[in-house]
mmCIF file of C-alpha atoms in Angstrom:
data_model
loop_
_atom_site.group_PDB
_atom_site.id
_atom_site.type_symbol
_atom_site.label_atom_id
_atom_site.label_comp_id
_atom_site.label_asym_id
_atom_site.label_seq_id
_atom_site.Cartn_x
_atom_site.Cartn_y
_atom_site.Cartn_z
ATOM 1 C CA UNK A 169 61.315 56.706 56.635
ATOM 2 C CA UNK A 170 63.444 59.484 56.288
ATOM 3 C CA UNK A 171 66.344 60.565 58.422
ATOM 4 C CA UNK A 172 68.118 64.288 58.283
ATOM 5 C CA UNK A 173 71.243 64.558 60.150
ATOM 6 C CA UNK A 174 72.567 68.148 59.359
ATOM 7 C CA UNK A 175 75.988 68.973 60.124
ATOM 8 C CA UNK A 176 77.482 72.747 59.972
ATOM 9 C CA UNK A 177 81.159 74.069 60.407
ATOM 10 C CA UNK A 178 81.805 77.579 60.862
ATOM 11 C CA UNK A 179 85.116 79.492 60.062
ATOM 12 C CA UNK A 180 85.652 82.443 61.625
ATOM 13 C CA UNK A 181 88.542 84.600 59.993
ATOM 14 C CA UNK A 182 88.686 88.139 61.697
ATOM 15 C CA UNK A 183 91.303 90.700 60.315
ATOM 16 C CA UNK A 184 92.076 93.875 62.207
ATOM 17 C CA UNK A 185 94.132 96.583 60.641
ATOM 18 C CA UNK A 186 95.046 99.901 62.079
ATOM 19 C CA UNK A 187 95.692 102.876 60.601
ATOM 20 C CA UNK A 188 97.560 105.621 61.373
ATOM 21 C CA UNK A 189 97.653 108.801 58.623
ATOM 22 C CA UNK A 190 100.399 110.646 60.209
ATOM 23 C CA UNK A 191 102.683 107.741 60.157
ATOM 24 C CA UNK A 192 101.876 106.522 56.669
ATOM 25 C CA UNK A 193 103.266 107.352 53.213
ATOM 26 C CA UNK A 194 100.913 108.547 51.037
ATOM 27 C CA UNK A 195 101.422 105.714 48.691
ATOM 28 C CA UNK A 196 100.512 103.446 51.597
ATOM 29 C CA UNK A 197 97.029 105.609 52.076
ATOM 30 C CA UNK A 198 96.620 104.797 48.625
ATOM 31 C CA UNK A 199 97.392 101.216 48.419
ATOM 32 C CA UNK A 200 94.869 101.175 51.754
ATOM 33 C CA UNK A 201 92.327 103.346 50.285
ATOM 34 C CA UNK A 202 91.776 101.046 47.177
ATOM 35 C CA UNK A 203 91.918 98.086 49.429
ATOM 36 C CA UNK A 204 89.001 99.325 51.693
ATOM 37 C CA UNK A 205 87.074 101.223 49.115
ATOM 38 C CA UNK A 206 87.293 104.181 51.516
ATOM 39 C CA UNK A 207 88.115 108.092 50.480
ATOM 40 C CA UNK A 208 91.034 109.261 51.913
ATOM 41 C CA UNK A 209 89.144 112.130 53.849
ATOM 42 C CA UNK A 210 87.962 109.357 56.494
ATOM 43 C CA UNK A 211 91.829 109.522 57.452
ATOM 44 C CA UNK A 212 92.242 111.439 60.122
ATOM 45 C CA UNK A 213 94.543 111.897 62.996
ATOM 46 C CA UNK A 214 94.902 108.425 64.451
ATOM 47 C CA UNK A 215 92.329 107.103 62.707
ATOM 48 C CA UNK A 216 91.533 102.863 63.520
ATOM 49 C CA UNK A 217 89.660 100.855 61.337
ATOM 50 C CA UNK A 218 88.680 97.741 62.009
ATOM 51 C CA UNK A 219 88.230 94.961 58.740
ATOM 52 C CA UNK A 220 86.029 91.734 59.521
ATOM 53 C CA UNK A 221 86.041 89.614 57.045
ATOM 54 C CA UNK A 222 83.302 86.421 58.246
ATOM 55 C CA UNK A 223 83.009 83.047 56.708
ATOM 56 C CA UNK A 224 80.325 80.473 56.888
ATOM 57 C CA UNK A 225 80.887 77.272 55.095
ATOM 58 C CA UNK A 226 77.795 75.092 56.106
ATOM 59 C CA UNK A 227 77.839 71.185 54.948
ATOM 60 C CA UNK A 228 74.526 69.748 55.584
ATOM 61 C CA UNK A 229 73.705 65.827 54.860
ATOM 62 C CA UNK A 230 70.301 64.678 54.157
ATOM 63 C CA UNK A 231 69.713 60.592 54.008
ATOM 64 C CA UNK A 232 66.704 59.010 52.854
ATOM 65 C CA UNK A 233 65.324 55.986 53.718
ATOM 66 C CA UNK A 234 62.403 54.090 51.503
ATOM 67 C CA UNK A 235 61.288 50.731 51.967
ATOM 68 C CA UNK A 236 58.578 49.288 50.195
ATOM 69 C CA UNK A 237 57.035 45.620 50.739
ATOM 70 C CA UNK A 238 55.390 43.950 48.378
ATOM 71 C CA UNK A 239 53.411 40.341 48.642
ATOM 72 C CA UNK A 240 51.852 38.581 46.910
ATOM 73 C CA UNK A 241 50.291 34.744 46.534
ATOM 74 C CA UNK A 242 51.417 31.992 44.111
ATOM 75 C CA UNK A 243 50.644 28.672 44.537
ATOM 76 C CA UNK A 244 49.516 28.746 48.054
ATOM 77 C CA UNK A 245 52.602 30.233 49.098
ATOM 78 C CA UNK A 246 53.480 33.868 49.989
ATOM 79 C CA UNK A 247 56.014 35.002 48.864
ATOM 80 C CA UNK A 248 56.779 39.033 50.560
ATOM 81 C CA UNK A 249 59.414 41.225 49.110
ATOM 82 C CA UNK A 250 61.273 44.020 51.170
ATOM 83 C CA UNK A 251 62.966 46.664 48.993
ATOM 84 C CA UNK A 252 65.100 49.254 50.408
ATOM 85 C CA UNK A 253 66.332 52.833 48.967
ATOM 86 C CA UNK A 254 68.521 55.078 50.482
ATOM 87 C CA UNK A 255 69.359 58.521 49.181
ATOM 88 C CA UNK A 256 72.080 60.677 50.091
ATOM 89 C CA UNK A 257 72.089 63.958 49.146
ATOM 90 C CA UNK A 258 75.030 66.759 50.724
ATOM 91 C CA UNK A 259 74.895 70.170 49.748
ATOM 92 C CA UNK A 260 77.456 73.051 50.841
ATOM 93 C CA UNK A 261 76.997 76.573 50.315
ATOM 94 C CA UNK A 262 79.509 79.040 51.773
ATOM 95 C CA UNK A 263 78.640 82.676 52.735
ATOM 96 C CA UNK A 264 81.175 85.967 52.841
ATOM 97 C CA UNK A 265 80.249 88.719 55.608
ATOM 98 C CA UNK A 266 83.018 91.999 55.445
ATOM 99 C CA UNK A 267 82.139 94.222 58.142
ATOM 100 C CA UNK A 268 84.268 97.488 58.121
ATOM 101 C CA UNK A 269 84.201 99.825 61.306
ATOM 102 C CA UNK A 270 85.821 102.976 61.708
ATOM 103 C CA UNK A 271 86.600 104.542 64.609
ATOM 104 C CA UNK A 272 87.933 107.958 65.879
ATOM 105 C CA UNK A 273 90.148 108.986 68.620
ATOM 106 C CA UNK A 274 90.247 112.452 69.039
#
């Protein structure tokens, strides 16, 4: 017998940031431009982008059930033996997404 019961949780975390060049210092463009890993020439006049940064953290839980019977015969009687195993085995593995998504108004 075996039984899966799988169980997932998602986290969502969704960070928008807007830019503006002509409003910034240029020590803020810098500070942003190392942050995004973006050249400072895809500033431009009221430039927006957009940082998604998506998490997954799945938990999953599989149970297994053995049983085994044995019998057997000793001096006319019978005698029948029910063993049961369960194993529980969880694993989580967690999964980054960054989406980055410029976009222009001109």
């Amino acid at each position: 017998l075996s039984e899966i019961s799988p169980t997932h949780f998602s986290i969502f975390f969704i960070f928008i940031l807007y830019c503006f060049s002509h409003h910034s210092t240029p020590l803020n463009d810098e500070i942003t431009n190392k942050m995004l890993n973006c050249p400072p020439k895809c500033y431009h006049s009221q430039n927006k982008i957009l940082l998604y940064i998506h998490t997954y953290i799945h938990t999953r839980t599989d149970r297994h059930i053995h049983r085994q019977t044995h019998t057997y015969i000793h001096n006319t009687y019978i005698y029948t033996h029910t063993y049961t195993y369960t194993y529980t085995h969880t694993h989580t593995y967690t999964h980054i997404h960054r989406y980055i998504h410029t976009s222009r108004e001109q």
